[in-house]
Short mmCIF file of C-alpha atoms in Angstrom, two decimals:
data_model
loop_
_atom_site.label_atom_id
_atom_site.label_comp_id
_atom_site.label_asym_id
_atom_site.label_seq_id
_atom_site.Cartn_x
_atom_site.Cartn_y
_atom_site.Cartn_z
CA MET A 176 195.18 92.49 133.20
CA GLY A 177 192.71 90.01 131.34
CA MET A 178 193.14 86.22 131.56
CA ARG A 179 193.78 85.85 128.01
CA THR A 180 196.79 88.75 128.20
CA TYR A 181 198.14 87.13 131.40
CA ILE A 182 198.34 83.70 129.58
CA ALA A 183 199.77 85.07 126.29
CA GLY A 184 202.57 86.72 128.45
CA LEU A 185 203.81 83.74 130.15
CA ALA A 186 206.89 81.85 128.93
CA ARG A 187 206.65 78.58 127.51
CA PRO A 188 207.69 75.83 129.97
CA VAL A 189 211.01 73.95 129.06
CA SER A 190 211.35 71.89 132.32
CA TRP A 191 209.26 70.09 135.14
CA ASN A 192 209.73 73.02 137.45
CA ASP A 193 208.75 75.71 134.63
CA LEU A 194 205.58 73.48 134.01
CA ALA A 195 204.68 73.44 137.75
CA ASP A 196 205.22 77.16 137.91
CA PHE A 197 203.08 77.62 134.70
CA LEU A 198 200.26 75.74 136.04
CA SER A 199 200.29 77.15 139.70
CA LYS A 200 200.32 80.68 138.05
CA THR A 201 197.44 79.83 135.72
CA VAL A 202 195.47 78.28 138.29
CA PHE A 203 195.89 81.35 140.58
CA ALA A 204 194.98 83.67 137.69
CA ALA A 205 191.76 81.72 136.97
CA ALA A 206 190.73 81.66 140.65
CA ALA A 207 191.46 85.36 140.96
CA ALA A 208 189.41 86.10 137.55
CA THR A 209 186.54 83.76 139.06
CA VAL A 210 186.45 85.93 142.39
CA ALA A 211 186.50 89.03 140.61
CA LEU A 212 183.60 87.94 138.20
CA VAL A 213 181.63 86.78 141.27
CA ALA A 214 182.33 90.01 143.07
CA SER A 215 181.34 91.97 139.88
CA CYS A 216 177.84 89.84 139.68
CA GLN A 217 177.27 90.57 143.30
CA SER A 218 177.74 94.08 143.06
CA GLU A 219 175.34 94.26 140.04
CA ALA A 220 172.64 92.09 141.74
CA ARG A 221 173.08 94.59 144.89
CA SER A 222 172.48 97.45 142.51
CA GLU A 223 169.43 95.78 140.90
CA ALA A 224 167.99 95.01 144.32
CA GLN A 225 168.40 98.60 145.53
CA ARG A 226 166.91 99.90 142.36
CA LEU A 227 163.85 97.69 142.76
CA VAL A 228 163.58 98.59 146.45
CA ALA A 229 163.81 102.36 145.50
CA ALA A 230 161.23 101.67 142.83
CA ALA A 231 158.85 100.16 145.37
CA GLU A 232 159.27 102.80 147.92
CA LYS A 233 158.55 105.47 145.36
CA LYS A 234 155.30 103.67 144.27
CA LEU A 235 154.30 103.26 147.92
CA SER A 236 154.93 107.03 148.53
CA GLU A 237 153.03 107.85 145.41
CA GLN A 238 150.01 105.56 146.47
CA ALA A 239 149.90 107.12 149.86
CA ALA A 240 149.87 110.67 148.67
CA GLN A 241 146.90 109.64 146.01
CA PHE A 242 145.15 108.14 149.02
CA ALA A 243 145.46 111.20 151.06
CA ALA A 244 144.22 113.35 148.19
CA ASP A 245 141.36 111.06 147.69
CA LYS A 246 140.36 111.29 151.15
CA LYS A 247 140.55 115.01 151.23
CA ASP A 248 138.32 115.17 147.98
CA LEU A 249 135.77 112.82 149.70
CA ARG A 250 135.76 114.92 152.78
CA GLU A 251 135.14 118.02 150.64
CA ALA A 252 132.37 116.37 148.52
CA LEU A 253 130.46 115.18 151.59
CA SER A 254 130.78 118.69 153.00
CA SER A 255 129.70 120.41 149.85
CA ARG A 256 126.50 117.82 149.40
CA ARG A 257 125.10 118.38 152.92
CA ASP A 258 122.19 120.36 151.55
CA GLU A 259 121.57 117.23 149.12
CA ILE A 260 121.92 114.77 152.12
CA THR A 261 119.61 117.01 154.19
CA LEU A 262 116.98 117.10 151.22
CA PHE A 263 116.88 113.39 151.50
CA LEU A 264 116.77 113.12 155.07
CA ASP A 265 113.73 115.54 155.15
CA TYR A 266 111.77 114.01 152.41
CA MET A 267 112.39 110.33 152.42
CA PRO A 268 109.12 108.98 154.17
CA ARG A 269 109.54 106.78 157.09
CA SER A 270 106.68 104.39 155.83
CA ARG A 271 104.03 104.07 153.32
CA SER A 272 101.54 105.20 156.23
CA ASP A 273 103.02 108.67 155.66
CA PRO A 274 100.03 110.71 154.29
CA GLN A 275 102.41 112.62 151.84
CA TRP A 276 104.29 109.48 150.72
CA SER A 277 103.60 110.13 147.05
CA VAL A 278 104.52 113.85 147.16
CA LYS A 279 107.76 113.09 148.96
CA ILE A 280 108.83 110.04 146.80
CA ASN A 281 107.90 112.03 143.76
CA VAL A 282 110.25 114.89 144.67
CA LEU A 283 113.27 112.55 145.40
CA SER A 284 112.53 110.35 142.20
CA SER A 285 112.47 113.80 140.05
CA TYR A 286 115.75 114.80 141.69
CA CYS A 287 117.34 111.47 140.90
CA SER A 288 116.17 111.24 137.33
CA GLU A 289 117.41 114.79 136.66
CA ASP A 290 120.77 114.19 138.23
CA GLN A 291 120.79 110.92 135.89
CA ARG A 292 121.14 113.19 132.91
CA PHE A 293 124.78 113.89 133.99
CA GLU A 294 125.42 110.24 135.27
CA ILE A 295 125.42 110.08 138.97
CA THR A 296 129.06 109.83 140.01
CA HIS A 297 129.08 110.84 143.47
CA ALA A 298 128.79 107.88 145.92
CA VAL A 299 126.44 110.24 148.14
CA SER A 300 123.97 110.50 145.28
CA LYS A 301 124.15 106.80 144.34
CA VAL A 302 123.40 105.71 148.11
CA LEU A 303 120.71 108.05 148.41
CA CYS A 304 118.90 107.36 145.12
CA GLN A 305 119.18 103.62 145.73
CA GLN A 306 117.08 104.19 148.76
CA VAL A 307 114.35 105.79 146.81
CA SER A 308 114.53 103.08 144.19
CA ARG A 309 114.07 100.50 146.88
CA ALA A 310 111.14 102.54 148.27
CA GLY A 311 109.50 102.23 144.81
CA ASP A 312 109.97 98.50 144.88
CA ALA A 313 108.41 98.07 148.09
CA ALA A 314 105.57 100.18 147.24
CA ALA A 315 104.95 98.55 143.97
CA ALA A 316 104.79 95.10 145.78
CA ASP A 317 102.50 96.30 148.35
CA ASN A 318 100.32 97.99 145.79
CA LYS A 319 100.50 95.25 143.24
CA ASP A 320 97.18 93.22 144.00
CA GLY A 321 94.99 96.35 144.47
CA ALA A 322 96.24 97.93 141.28
CA SER A 323 95.74 94.80 139.42
CA GLU A 324 92.30 94.30 140.54
CA LEU A 325 91.15 98.00 140.13
CA ALA A 326 92.66 98.30 136.51
CA ALA A 327 91.10 94.88 135.40
CA GLU A 328 87.82 96.41 136.74
CA ALA A 329 88.14 99.80 135.04
CA ALA A 330 89.23 98.12 131.80
CA ARG A 331 86.24 95.69 132.09
CA THR A 332 83.52 98.42 132.58
CA GLY A 333 85.00 100.95 130.23
CA ASP A 334 85.64 103.35 132.84
CA PRO A 335 89.24 104.45 133.11
CA GLY A 336 88.60 107.32 135.35
CA ARG A 337 87.83 104.63 137.98
CA TYR A 338 91.51 103.71 138.07
CA LEU A 339 93.00 106.92 136.97
CA ASN A 340 91.42 109.04 139.81
CA SER A 341 92.42 106.42 142.45
CA THR A 342 95.14 106.64 145.05
CA ILE A 343 96.24 102.99 143.86
CA ALA A 344 97.02 104.40 140.34
CA GLU A 345 98.76 107.41 142.03
CA THR A 346 100.94 105.06 144.12
CA GLN A 347 101.51 102.58 141.04
CA ASN A 348 102.76 105.64 139.11
CA SER A 349 105.09 106.92 142.06
CA ALA A 350 106.48 103.55 142.49
CA LEU A 351 107.34 103.19 138.83
CA ALA A 352 109.10 106.43 138.71
CA ALA A 353 111.02 105.70 142.13
CA SER A 354 112.18 102.34 140.95
CA GLU A 355 113.72 103.61 138.04
CA SER A 356 115.21 106.64 139.35
CA ALA A 357 118.62 105.29 140.44
CA VAL A 358 119.35 103.72 137.17
CA ALA A 359 121.12 105.32 134.24
CA ALA A 360 119.00 106.05 131.13
CA THR A 361 119.54 103.76 128.11
CA SER A 362 118.68 106.59 125.67
CA ASP A 363 117.63 110.29 125.12
CA ARG A 364 113.93 109.09 124.58
CA TRP A 365 111.34 110.40 127.02
CA PHE A 366 107.45 109.42 127.58
CA ALA A 367 104.49 110.94 128.64
CA VAL A 368 103.02 108.47 131.01
CA VAL A 369 99.29 108.40 131.18
CA ALA A 370 99.01 105.42 133.84
CA SER A 371 100.69 102.18 134.54
CA VAL A 372 99.61 98.84 135.90
CA PRO A 373 101.48 95.68 137.18
CA GLY A 374 103.56 93.60 134.88
CA ASN A 375 101.36 90.75 135.09
CA GLN A 376 98.50 92.08 132.98
CA PRO A 377 99.34 92.87 129.32
CA GLU A 378 95.66 92.38 128.39
CA VAL A 379 94.29 94.76 130.97
CA ALA A 380 96.93 97.33 129.93
CA ALA A 381 95.83 97.10 126.26
CA ARG A 382 92.14 97.39 127.09
CA LEU A 383 92.85 100.30 129.63
CA ALA A 384 94.84 101.95 126.66
CA LYS A 385 92.08 101.62 124.26
CA GLU A 386 89.51 103.10 126.94
CA LEU A 387 91.91 106.13 127.53
CA ASN A 388 91.90 107.08 124.07
CA GLY A 389 88.44 108.89 124.59
CA ARG A 390 90.01 111.02 127.33
CA LEU A 391 93.20 111.86 125.18
CA GLN A 392 90.80 112.99 122.25
CA ARG A 393 88.90 114.92 124.35
CA ALA A 394 91.95 116.73 125.48
CA GLY A 395 92.73 117.60 121.78
CA LEU A 396 94.96 114.59 120.78
CA PRO A 397 94.53 112.44 117.70
CA PRO A 398 92.75 109.00 117.73
CA LYS A 399 94.60 106.08 118.82
CA ASN A 400 97.28 108.10 120.73
CA ALA A 401 97.77 105.58 123.40
CA SER A 402 100.72 103.10 123.39
CA VAL A 403 101.79 100.52 125.82
CA TYR A 404 105.38 100.04 126.79
CA ARG A 405 106.78 97.27 129.00
CA THR A 406 109.30 98.68 131.56
CA ARG A 407 112.48 96.81 132.28
CA ILE A 408 113.33 97.75 135.79
CA SER A 409 109.90 98.35 137.60
CA ASN A 410 108.27 95.58 135.82
CA SER A 411 105.13 97.08 134.89
CA PHE A 412 103.19 98.18 131.90
CA ALA A 413 103.35 101.95 131.20
CA ILE A 414 100.48 103.45 129.18
CA THR A 415 101.77 106.45 127.29
CA SER A 416 100.27 109.48 125.23
CA GLY A 417 102.06 108.85 121.92
CA ARG A 418 105.33 107.26 121.42
CA ASP A 419 108.79 108.38 122.50
CA LYS A 420 109.46 112.14 122.72
CA THR A 421 112.18 114.62 123.58
CA GLU A 422 112.41 115.59 127.21
CA ALA A 423 110.62 118.98 126.50
CA GLU A 424 107.92 117.26 124.48
CA ALA A 425 107.12 114.67 126.93
CA LYS A 426 107.00 117.35 129.93
CA ALA A 427 104.84 119.47 127.79
CA ARG A 428 102.46 116.68 127.00
CA ALA A 429 102.24 115.50 130.59
CA ARG A 430 101.44 119.02 131.70
CA MET A 431 98.78 119.60 129.14
CA LEU A 432 96.90 116.40 130.25
CA ARG A 433 97.02 117.38 133.94
CA GLN A 434 96.00 120.90 133.26
CA SER A 435 93.06 119.51 131.18
CA ASP A 436 92.03 117.16 133.87
CA ALA A 437 92.12 114.40 131.25
CA VAL A 438 94.85 112.53 133.28
CA PRO A 439 95.34 113.95 136.86
CA ASP A 440 98.44 112.08 137.36
CA ALA A 441 100.39 112.30 134.08
CA PHE A 442 104.00 112.73 134.25
CA ALA A 443 107.24 112.43 131.93
CA GLN A 444 109.53 109.32 132.26
CA ARG A 445 112.95 109.03 130.89
CA ASP A 446 113.66 105.86 128.85
CA ARG A 447 115.45 103.10 130.77
CA GLY A 448 115.04 100.12 128.38
CA TRP A 449 111.38 100.35 127.59
CA THR A 450 109.85 98.32 124.78
CA ARG A 451 106.68 98.89 122.88
CA LEU A 452 104.21 96.17 123.39
CA THR A 453 101.47 97.44 120.95
CA ASP A 454 100.88 99.75 118.14
CA PRO A 455 99.00 103.00 118.96
CA ILE A 456 95.61 101.49 120.02
#
């Protein structure tokens, strides 16, 4: 019975005794209604708390299941990529004194760069390719003074072969490729790199590019074919044959230059934020 129904059913008091009886019954009814309301609220609160606990337990259970699934996937990924790990362990040179340093670093740089076309998502690949990048950074730092001096001399004497045919130039090119190998490409552009010099020598890069045009022409390329680009990651100047190309074009141009002996260490490199410093020289 509701409170209003109960009060409506009470007889109107006609005496003091009736009034006292009316008041006592009303107070009792109000108290009973209050107790019932409190009990109902407590019941609803308990139900809500139980619902929240159940939802939290379900969420924790789902997270635990996802964690177990992720752990299983990682274990399978590591197992399936053992060949890749072995490749890096076998080819990663222990130091710059390794006589095959350039060959090994070039193999690893090429692998990382090719893998970047599909964006490296595996933690294993990221870690391994970052090691290659650090090796390139260290080699560039060690090689900087020698490369700067020899490139300046070659540009001054008009003899680019003095630089191109040196182990210093070979190391400079390998360091550039390695430094940039672990970073995602910024576009679909590729370049046929003829040579590279440290990033503190823009004038030397421009003069060397001008001298290199003779070699490029003898290989069958048009005049003023060389361009200079500033690299963003390896902090150097890359001298290229022509401007940006497709991957196939850049690789074909680098291969042609090597086979013609015009540029012994020409290589194709993916664009990673390069900016052109000059018009074709």
